[in-house]
């Protein structure tokens, strides 16, 4: 099944984000071998060159490494993975607060609403 992509950002950045989420969520575990570029390109229904570009960016960030004759693996640096997870979470929180402020909520009202939702669970 093809991955859902939008037209608002380059495809390779969306692929980067999807693989990043798979890494921080543990779908691709630290030290584990990633599927090949061709396999993931077929899964995502994208050109292998596009997938390769996303892999290059993931390598540049240090989240994946290329091992000779073994392909690409997820870094074993758990601090790097945890930091990436935290950055994703902070981006989500920032986006949430921006959207709530756009609706007219103050920070105090947002926190009260969050607390009421948490207490309902």
PDB file of C-alpha atoms in Angstrom:
ATOM      1  CA  UNK A   1       0.000   0.000   0.000  1.00  0.00           C
ATOM      2  CA  UNK A   2       1.328   3.439  -0.950  1.00  0.00           C
ATOM      3  CA  UNK A   3       2.246   5.920   1.756  1.00  0.00           C
ATOM      4  CA  UNK A   4       0.061   9.000   1.992  1.00  0.00           C
ATOM      5  CA  UNK A   5       1.869  12.036   0.661  1.00  0.00           C
ATOM      6  CA  UNK A   6       0.685  15.614   0.371  1.00  0.00           C
ATOM      7  CA  UNK A   7       1.584  18.235  -2.177  1.00  0.00           C
ATOM      8  CA  UNK A   8       2.577  20.903   0.350  1.00  0.00           C
ATOM      9  CA  UNK A   9       6.168  19.679   0.886  1.00  0.00           C
ATOM     10  CA  UNK A  10       8.782  17.795  -1.127  1.00  0.00           C
ATOM     11  CA  UNK A  11       8.180  14.037  -1.154  1.00  0.00           C
ATOM     12  CA  UNK A  12      11.664  13.198   0.148  1.00  0.00           C
ATOM     13  CA  UNK A  13      11.084  15.319   3.278  1.00  0.00           C
ATOM     14  CA  UNK A  14       7.792  13.532   3.912  1.00  0.00           C
ATOM     15  CA  UNK A  15       9.563  10.179   3.524  1.00  0.00           C
ATOM     16  CA  UNK A  16      12.297  11.391   5.885  1.00  0.00           C
ATOM     17  CA  UNK A  17       9.630  12.240   8.459  1.00  0.00           C
ATOM     18  CA  UNK A  18       7.844   8.898   8.076  1.00  0.00           C
ATOM     19  CA  UNK A  19      11.063   6.910   8.512  1.00  0.00           C
ATOM     20  CA  UNK A  20      12.066   9.134  11.428  1.00  0.00           C
ATOM     21  CA  UNK A  21       8.768   8.356  13.165  1.00  0.00           C
ATOM     22  CA  UNK A  22       9.330   4.634  12.546  1.00  0.00           C
ATOM     23  CA  UNK A  23      12.752   4.955  14.188  1.00  0.00           C
ATOM     24  CA  UNK A  24      11.639   6.901  17.280  1.00  0.00           C
ATOM     25  CA  UNK A  25       8.607   4.641  17.755  1.00  0.00           C
ATOM     26  CA  UNK A  26      10.787   1.530  17.624  1.00  0.00           C
ATOM     27  CA  UNK A  27       9.402   0.037  14.423  1.00  0.00           C
ATOM     28  CA  UNK A  28      12.976   0.297  13.156  1.00  0.00           C
ATOM     29  CA  UNK A  29      14.985  -0.467  16.297  1.00  0.00           C
ATOM     30  CA  UNK A  30      18.412   0.877  17.171  1.00  0.00           C
ATOM     31  CA  UNK A  31      21.045  -1.182  15.353  1.00  0.00           C
ATOM     32  CA  UNK A  32      18.521  -2.898  13.094  1.00  0.00           C
ATOM     33  CA  UNK A  33      18.926  -3.133   9.343  1.00  0.00           C
ATOM     34  CA  UNK A  34      16.586  -0.987   7.261  1.00  0.00           C
ATOM     35  CA  UNK A  35      14.766  -2.286   4.195  1.00  0.00           C
ATOM     36  CA  UNK A  36      16.535  -1.521   0.929  1.00  0.00           C
ATOM     37  CA  UNK A  37      15.933   1.702  -0.969  1.00  0.00           C
ATOM     38  CA  UNK A  38      14.176  -0.254  -3.717  1.00  0.00           C
ATOM     39  CA  UNK A  39      11.921  -2.123  -1.290  1.00  0.00           C
ATOM     40  CA  UNK A  40      10.878   1.024   0.561  1.00  0.00           C
ATOM     41  CA  UNK A  41      10.442   2.939  -2.707  1.00  0.00           C
ATOM     42  CA  UNK A  42       8.103   0.206  -3.937  1.00  0.00           C
ATOM     43  CA  UNK A  43       6.204   0.240  -0.612  1.00  0.00           C
ATOM     44  CA  UNK A  44       5.834   4.039  -0.756  1.00  0.00           C
ATOM     45  CA  UNK A  45       5.130   4.072  -4.509  1.00  0.00           C
ATOM     46  CA  UNK A  46       7.900   6.590  -5.169  1.00  0.00           C
ATOM     47  CA  UNK A  47      10.943   6.716  -7.401  1.00  0.00           C
ATOM     48  CA  UNK A  48      13.997   5.015  -5.821  1.00  0.00           C
ATOM     49  CA  UNK A  49      15.958   8.256  -6.330  1.00  0.00           C
ATOM     50  CA  UNK A  50      13.459  10.053  -4.096  1.00  0.00           C
ATOM     51  CA  UNK A  51      13.829   7.381  -1.419  1.00  0.00           C
ATOM     52  CA  UNK A  52      17.613   7.577  -1.778  1.00  0.00           C
ATOM     53  CA  UNK A  53      17.489  11.320  -1.138  1.00  0.00           C
ATOM     54  CA  UNK A  54      15.512  10.757   2.074  1.00  0.00           C
ATOM     55  CA  UNK A  55      18.056   8.121   3.160  1.00  0.00           C
ATOM     56  CA  UNK A  56      20.897  10.552   2.426  1.00  0.00           C
ATOM     57  CA  UNK A  57      19.266  13.144   4.687  1.00  0.00           C
ATOM     58  CA  UNK A  58      18.745  10.544   7.430  1.00  0.00           C
ATOM     59  CA  UNK A  59      22.433   9.622   7.156  1.00  0.00           C
ATOM     60  CA  UNK A  60      23.412  13.277   7.286  1.00  0.00           C
ATOM     61  CA  UNK A  61      21.401  13.639  10.506  1.00  0.00           C
ATOM     62  CA  UNK A  62      23.194  10.617  11.978  1.00  0.00           C
ATOM     63  CA  UNK A  63      20.043   8.564  12.533  1.00  0.00           C
ATOM     64  CA  UNK A  64      21.097   5.902  10.057  1.00  0.00           C
ATOM     65  CA  UNK A  65      24.518   4.689   9.012  1.00  0.00           C
ATOM     66  CA  UNK A  66      25.732   2.693   6.041  1.00  0.00           C
ATOM     67  CA  UNK A  67      27.756  -0.404   6.806  1.00  0.00           C
ATOM     68  CA  UNK A  68      29.897  -1.941   4.107  1.00  0.00           C
ATOM     69  CA  UNK A  69      28.200  -5.003   2.625  1.00  0.00           C
ATOM     70  CA  UNK A  70      25.402  -4.799   5.206  1.00  0.00           C
ATOM     71  CA  UNK A  71      23.267  -1.942   3.968  1.00  0.00           C
ATOM     72  CA  UNK A  72      21.871   0.775   6.171  1.00  0.00           C
ATOM     73  CA  UNK A  73      21.150   0.394   9.855  1.00  0.00           C
ATOM     74  CA  UNK A  74      19.551   2.587  12.497  1.00  0.00           C
ATOM     75  CA  UNK A  75      22.067   4.254  14.790  1.00  0.00           C
ATOM     76  CA  UNK A  76      22.679   2.601  18.139  1.00  0.00           C
ATOM     77  CA  UNK A  77      22.972   6.030  19.772  1.00  0.00           C
ATOM     78  CA  UNK A  78      19.844   6.009  21.943  1.00  0.00           C
ATOM     79  CA  UNK A  79      20.491   9.586  23.062  1.00  0.00           C
ATOM     80  CA  UNK A  80      20.280  10.720  19.430  1.00  0.00           C
ATOM     81  CA  UNK A  81      17.044   8.780  18.920  1.00  0.00           C
ATOM     82  CA  UNK A  82      15.560  10.160  22.161  1.00  0.00           C
ATOM     83  CA  UNK A  83      16.553  13.684  21.129  1.00  0.00           C
ATOM     84  CA  UNK A  84      14.846  13.225  17.742  1.00  0.00           C
ATOM     85  CA  UNK A  85      11.730  11.956  19.526  1.00  0.00           C
ATOM     86  CA  UNK A  86      11.745  14.982  21.831  1.00  0.00           C
ATOM     87  CA  UNK A  87      12.125  17.370  18.881  1.00  0.00           C
ATOM     88  CA  UNK A  88       9.131  15.736  17.152  1.00  0.00           C
ATOM     89  CA  UNK A  89       7.081  16.059  20.341  1.00  0.00           C
ATOM     90  CA  UNK A  90       8.027  19.713  20.790  1.00  0.00           C
ATOM     91  CA  UNK A  91       7.028  20.434  17.194  1.00  0.00           C
ATOM     92  CA  UNK A  92       3.636  18.797  17.791  1.00  0.00           C
ATOM     93  CA  UNK A  93       3.112  20.774  20.989  1.00  0.00           C
ATOM     94  CA  UNK A  94       4.086  24.024  19.265  1.00  0.00           C
ATOM     95  CA  UNK A  95       1.678  23.321  16.433  1.00  0.00           C
ATOM     96  CA  UNK A  96      -1.114  22.441  18.876  1.00  0.00           C
ATOM     97  CA  UNK A  97      -0.649  25.652  20.863  1.00  0.00           C
ATOM     98  CA  UNK A  98      -0.520  27.751  17.682  1.00  0.00           C
ATOM     99  CA  UNK A  99      -3.778  26.188  16.478  1.00  0.00           C
ATOM    100  CA  UNK A 100      -5.467  26.693  19.844  1.00  0.00           C
ATOM    101  CA  UNK A 101      -4.348  30.343  19.983  1.00  0.00           C
ATOM    102  CA  UNK A 102      -5.766  30.788  16.497  1.00  0.00           C
ATOM    103  CA  UNK A 103      -9.095  29.591  17.909  1.00  0.00           C
ATOM    104  CA  UNK A 104      -8.837  32.349  20.510  1.00  0.00           C
ATOM    105  CA  UNK A 105      -7.693  30.383  23.551  1.00  0.00           C
ATOM    106  CA  UNK A 106      -5.157  31.819  25.983  1.00  0.00           C
ATOM    107  CA  UNK A 107      -2.354  29.644  27.312  1.00  0.00           C
ATOM    108  CA  UNK A 108      -4.151  29.377  30.653  1.00  0.00           C
ATOM    109  CA  UNK A 109      -7.384  28.282  28.946  1.00  0.00           C
ATOM    110  CA  UNK A 110      -5.467  25.726  26.886  1.00  0.00           C
ATOM    111  CA  UNK A 111      -3.836  24.255  29.999  1.00  0.00           C
ATOM    112  CA  UNK A 112      -7.192  24.150  31.832  1.00  0.00           C
ATOM    113  CA  UNK A 113      -8.735  22.350  28.882  1.00  0.00           C
ATOM    114  CA  UNK A 114      -5.853  19.860  28.738  1.00  0.00           C
ATOM    115  CA  UNK A 115      -6.140  19.208  32.469  1.00  0.00           C
ATOM    116  CA  UNK A 116      -9.881  18.632  32.206  1.00  0.00           C
ATOM    117  CA  UNK A 117      -9.376  16.122  29.381  1.00  0.00           C
ATOM    118  CA  UNK A 118      -6.693  14.304  31.370  1.00  0.00           C
ATOM    119  CA  UNK A 119      -8.857  14.138  34.494  1.00  0.00           C
ATOM    120  CA  UNK A 120     -11.727  12.634  32.468  1.00  0.00           C
ATOM    121  CA  UNK A 121      -9.623   9.612  31.552  1.00  0.00           C
TER     122      UNK A 121
END
